[in-house]
Amino acid sequence: MDKQFCVYILASKRNGTLYIGVASQLATRVWQHKSKVVEGFSAKYGVARYPQICRTPAEKPLSA
């Protein structure tokens, strides 16, 4: 089975700050954002809601 990657968009609130990320383990990564484990953009702006998720197989590039 191919490894699945997720492109996800987090938001601070409705019409708030957006964060776009890529993860192979979405649940773990969302937990890291919500728990503010990593200091950075998402912790600074409080982005922890994820309104959009897109899964893709590993052989398809997510970015150039």
mmCIF file of N, CA and C in Angstrom:
data_model
loop_
_atom_site.group_PDB
_atom_site.id
_atom_site.type_symbol
_atom_site.label_atom_id
_atom_site.label_comp_id
_atom_site.label_asym_id
_atom_site.label_seq_id
_atom_site.Cartn_x
_atom_site.Cartn_y
_atom_site.Cartn_z
ATOM 1 N N MET A 1 0.846 -1.188 0.000
ATOM 2 C CA MET A 1 0.000 0.000 0.000
ATOM 3 C C MET A 1 0.888 1.246 0.000
ATOM 4 N N ASP A 2 0.523 2.217 -0.814
ATOM 5 C CA ASP A 2 1.282 3.456 -0.896
ATOM 6 C C ASP A 2 1.078 4.304 0.346
ATOM 7 N N LYS A 3 2.124 5.032 0.700
ATOM 8 C CA LYS A 3 2.033 5.954 1.826
ATOM 9 C C LYS A 3 1.141 7.124 1.412
ATOM 10 N N GLN A 4 0.237 7.508 2.277
ATOM 11 C CA GLN A 4 -0.685 8.608 1.999
ATOM 12 C C GLN A 4 -0.191 9.892 2.659
ATOM 13 N N PHE A 5 -0.253 10.963 1.937
ATOM 14 C CA PHE A 5 0.079 12.272 2.477
ATOM 15 C C PHE A 5 -1.178 13.124 2.475
ATOM 16 N N CYS A 6 -1.243 14.047 3.372
ATOM 17 C CA CYS A 6 -2.381 14.957 3.462
ATOM 18 C C CYS A 6 -1.889 16.386 3.344
ATOM 19 N N VAL A 7 -2.537 17.132 2.501
ATOM 20 C CA VAL A 7 -2.364 18.577 2.486
ATOM 21 C C VAL A 7 -3.522 19.092 3.312
ATOM 22 N N TYR A 8 -3.224 19.876 4.338
ATOM 23 C CA TYR A 8 -4.286 20.332 5.222
ATOM 24 C C TYR A 8 -4.209 21.839 5.416
ATOM 25 N N ILE A 9 -5.350 22.416 5.680
ATOM 26 C CA ILE A 9 -5.446 23.852 5.933
ATOM 27 C C ILE A 9 -6.043 24.026 7.319
ATOM 28 N N LEU A 10 -5.315 24.709 8.180
ATOM 29 C CA LEU A 10 -5.794 25.004 9.529
ATOM 30 C C LEU A 10 -6.208 26.465 9.596
ATOM 31 N N ALA A 11 -7.142 26.759 10.461
ATOM 32 C CA ALA A 11 -7.605 28.135 10.633
ATOM 33 C C ALA A 11 -7.649 28.486 12.111
ATOM 34 N N SER A 12 -7.435 29.748 12.423
ATOM 35 C CA SER A 12 -7.516 30.202 13.808
ATOM 36 C C SER A 12 -8.974 30.364 14.230
ATOM 37 N N LYS A 13 -9.794 30.798 13.306
ATOM 38 C CA LYS A 13 -11.235 30.975 13.522
ATOM 39 C C LYS A 13 -11.859 31.205 12.156
ATOM 40 N N ARG A 14 -13.147 31.335 12.108
ATOM 41 C CA ARG A 14 -13.821 31.601 10.836
ATOM 42 C C ARG A 14 -13.299 32.918 10.269
ATOM 43 N N ASN A 15 -12.869 32.893 9.009
ATOM 44 C CA ASN A 15 -12.285 34.063 8.335
ATOM 45 C C ASN A 15 -11.033 34.577 9.042
ATOM 46 N N GLY A 16 -10.344 33.693 9.759
ATOM 47 C CA GLY A 16 -9.133 34.079 10.485
ATOM 48 C C GLY A 16 -7.872 33.720 9.722
ATOM 49 N N THR A 17 -6.772 33.603 10.460
ATOM 50 C CA THR A 17 -5.473 33.260 9.900
ATOM 51 C C THR A 17 -5.472 31.815 9.411
ATOM 52 N N LEU A 18 -4.888 31.581 8.233
ATOM 53 C CA LEU A 18 -4.806 30.237 7.667
ATOM 54 C C LEU A 18 -3.374 29.720 7.706
ATOM 55 N N TYR A 19 -3.235 28.400 7.839
ATOM 56 C CA TYR A 19 -1.944 27.716 7.803
ATOM 57 C C TYR A 19 -2.110 26.511 6.887
ATOM 58 N N ILE A 20 -1.211 26.341 5.937
ATOM 59 C CA ILE A 20 -1.260 25.200 5.027
ATOM 60 C C ILE A 20 -0.061 24.314 5.312
ATOM 61 N N GLY A 21 -0.313 23.015 5.495
ATOM 62 C CA GLY A 21 0.761 22.082 5.799
ATOM 63 C C GLY A 21 0.604 20.765 5.069
ATOM 64 N N VAL A 22 1.649 19.924 5.159
ATOM 65 C CA VAL A 22 1.664 18.593 4.560
ATOM 66 C C VAL A 22 2.119 17.618 5.630
ATOM 67 N N ALA A 23 1.425 16.487 5.753
ATOM 68 C CA ALA A 23 1.791 15.488 6.757
ATOM 69 C C ALA A 23 1.424 14.093 6.282
ATOM 70 N N SER A 24 2.210 13.114 6.714
ATOM 71 C CA SER A 24 1.869 11.720 6.417
ATOM 72 C C SER A 24 1.073 11.113 7.568
ATOM 73 N N GLN A 25 1.187 11.697 8.753
ATOM 74 C CA GLN A 25 0.423 11.249 9.920
ATOM 75 C C GLN A 25 -0.415 12.428 10.407
ATOM 76 N N LEU A 26 -1.567 12.591 9.794
ATOM 77 C CA LEU A 26 -2.396 13.770 10.032
ATOM 78 C C LEU A 26 -2.830 13.923 11.482
ATOM 79 N N ALA A 27 -3.287 12.857 12.109
ATOM 80 C CA ALA A 27 -3.770 12.951 13.493
ATOM 81 C C ALA A 27 -2.668 13.439 14.429
ATOM 82 N N THR A 28 -1.453 12.914 14.256
ATOM 83 C CA THR A 28 -0.322 13.333 15.087
ATOM 84 C C THR A 28 0.004 14.796 14.844
ATOM 85 N N ARG A 29 0.018 15.198 13.584
ATOM 86 C CA ARG A 29 0.376 16.577 13.252
ATOM 87 C C ARG A 29 -0.665 17.567 13.772
ATOM 88 N N VAL A 30 -1.936 17.240 13.660
ATOM 89 C CA VAL A 30 -2.984 18.124 14.178
ATOM 90 C C VAL A 30 -2.865 18.227 15.692
ATOM 91 N N TRP A 31 -2.577 17.104 16.365
ATOM 92 C CA TRP A 31 -2.365 17.134 17.817
ATOM 93 C C TRP A 31 -1.207 18.071 18.163
ATOM 94 N N GLN A 32 -0.114 18.015 17.387
ATOM 95 C CA GLN A 32 1.029 18.899 17.632
ATOM 96 C C GLN A 32 0.620 20.361 17.506
ATOM 97 N N HIS A 33 -0.192 20.680 16.514
ATOM 98 C CA HIS A 33 -0.665 22.060 16.355
ATOM 99 C C HIS A 33 -1.539 22.468 17.538
ATOM 100 N N LYS A 34 -2.507 21.630 17.901
ATOM 101 C CA LYS A 34 -3.424 21.962 18.996
ATOM 102 C C LYS A 34 -2.712 22.078 20.337
ATOM 103 N N SER A 35 -1.682 21.241 20.551
ATOM 104 C CA SER A 35 -0.939 21.236 21.816
ATOM 105 C C SER A 35 0.187 22.257 21.831
ATOM 106 N N LYS A 36 0.421 22.911 20.700
ATOM 107 C CA LYS A 36 1.493 23.903 20.557
ATOM 108 C C LYS A 36 2.844 23.314 20.938
ATOM 109 N N VAL A 37 3.094 22.072 20.509
ATOM 110 C CA VAL A 37 4.347 21.366 20.783
ATOM 111 C C VAL A 37 5.514 22.067 20.093
ATOM 112 N N VAL A 38 5.287 22.519 18.876
ATOM 113 C CA VAL A 38 6.320 23.195 18.104
ATOM 114 C C VAL A 38 6.045 24.694 18.136
ATOM 115 N N GLU A 39 7.035 25.458 18.599
ATOM 116 C CA GLU A 39 6.871 26.914 18.590
ATOM 117 C C GLU A 39 7.019 27.393 17.152
ATOM 118 N N GLY A 40 6.112 28.179 16.710
ATOM 119 C CA GLY A 40 6.167 28.667 15.333
ATOM 120 C C GLY A 40 4.881 29.368 14.956
ATOM 121 N N PHE A 41 4.635 29.426 13.674
ATOM 122 C CA PHE A 41 3.495 30.162 13.129
ATOM 123 C C PHE A 41 2.169 29.710 13.716
ATOM 124 N N SER A 42 1.924 28.399 13.710
ATOM 125 C CA SER A 42 0.619 27.910 14.174
ATOM 126 C C SER A 42 0.408 28.161 15.659
ATOM 127 N N ALA A 43 1.467 28.072 16.459
ATOM 128 C CA ALA A 43 1.352 28.365 17.891
ATOM 129 C C ALA A 43 1.142 29.868 18.112
ATOM 130 N N LYS A 44 1.866 30.674 17.357
ATOM 131 C CA LYS A 44 1.769 32.129 17.502
ATOM 132 C C LYS A 44 0.371 32.649 17.172
ATOM 133 N N TYR A 45 -0.229 32.120 16.102
ATOM 134 C CA TYR A 45 -1.528 32.611 15.648
ATOM 135 C C TYR A 45 -2.704 31.748 16.088
ATOM 136 N N GLY A 46 -2.430 30.676 16.815
ATOM 137 C CA GLY A 46 -3.503 29.842 17.355
ATOM 138 C C GLY A 46 -4.305 29.087 16.319
ATOM 139 N N VAL A 47 -3.644 28.664 15.254
ATOM 140 C CA VAL A 47 -4.361 27.909 14.233
ATOM 141 C C VAL A 47 -4.407 26.433 14.617
ATOM 142 N N ALA A 48 -5.600 25.919 14.856
ATOM 143 C CA ALA A 48 -5.752 24.522 15.264
ATOM 144 C C ALA A 48 -7.027 23.890 14.717
ATOM 145 N N ARG A 49 -7.826 24.636 14.007
ATOM 146 C CA ARG A 49 -9.027 24.074 13.390
ATOM 147 C C ARG A 49 -8.672 23.711 11.958
ATOM 148 N N TYR A 50 -9.109 22.550 11.500
ATOM 149 C CA TYR A 50 -8.767 22.162 10.127
ATOM 150 C C TYR A 50 -10.018 21.981 9.271
ATOM 151 N N PRO A 51 -10.330 22.990 8.485
ATOM 152 C CA PRO A 51 -11.524 22.923 7.652
ATOM 153 C C PRO A 51 -11.343 22.160 6.342
ATOM 154 N N GLN A 52 -10.111 21.895 5.911
ATOM 155 C CA GLN A 52 -9.905 21.277 4.603
ATOM 156 C C GLN A 52 -8.758 20.276 4.634
ATOM 157 N N ILE A 53 -8.983 19.082 4.055
ATOM 158 C CA ILE A 53 -7.963 18.038 3.990
ATOM 159 C C ILE A 53 -7.995 17.427 2.595
ATOM 160 N N CYS A 54 -6.829 17.172 2.025
ATOM 161 C CA CYS A 54 -6.721 16.531 0.718
ATOM 162 C C CYS A 54 -5.661 15.445 0.796
ATOM 163 N N ARG A 55 -6.026 14.191 0.510
ATOM 164 C CA ARG A 55 -5.071 13.076 0.553
ATOM 165 C C ARG A 55 -4.538 12.799 -0.853
ATOM 166 N N THR A 56 -3.254 12.383 -0.912
ATOM 167 C CA THR A 56 -2.637 12.070 -2.193
ATOM 168 C C THR A 56 -1.647 10.919 -2.035
ATOM 169 N N PRO A 57 -1.513 10.039 -3.037
ATOM 170 C CA PRO A 57 -0.511 8.973 -2.969
ATOM 171 C C PRO A 57 0.900 9.557 -3.002
ATOM 172 N N ALA A 58 1.865 8.830 -2.450
ATOM 173 C CA ALA A 58 3.239 9.312 -2.339
ATOM 174 C C ALA A 58 3.889 9.596 -3.688
ATOM 175 N N GLU A 59 3.524 8.851 -4.737
ATOM 176 C CA GLU A 59 4.204 9.044 -6.015
ATOM 177 C C GLU A 59 3.801 10.336 -6.716
ATOM 178 N N LYS A 60 2.739 10.970 -6.264
ATOM 179 C CA LYS A 60 2.331 12.240 -6.855
ATOM 180 C C LYS A 60 2.951 13.378 -6.048
ATOM 181 N N PRO A 61 3.727 14.250 -6.692
ATOM 182 C CA PRO A 61 4.361 15.344 -5.951
ATOM 183 C C PRO A 61 3.328 16.339 -5.425
ATOM 184 N N LEU A 62 3.577 16.818 -4.215
ATOM 185 C CA LEU A 62 2.686 17.800 -3.604
ATOM 186 C C LEU A 62 3.101 19.217 -3.945
ATOM 187 N N SER A 63 4.397 19.398 -4.180
ATOM 188 C CA SER A 63 4.882 20.729 -4.524
ATOM 189 C C SER A 63 6.094 20.594 -5.433
ATOM 190 N N ALA A 64 6.409 21.651 -6.123
ATOM 191 C CA ALA A 64 7.552 21.623 -7.042
ATOM 192 C C ALA A 64 8.792 22.144 -6.371
#
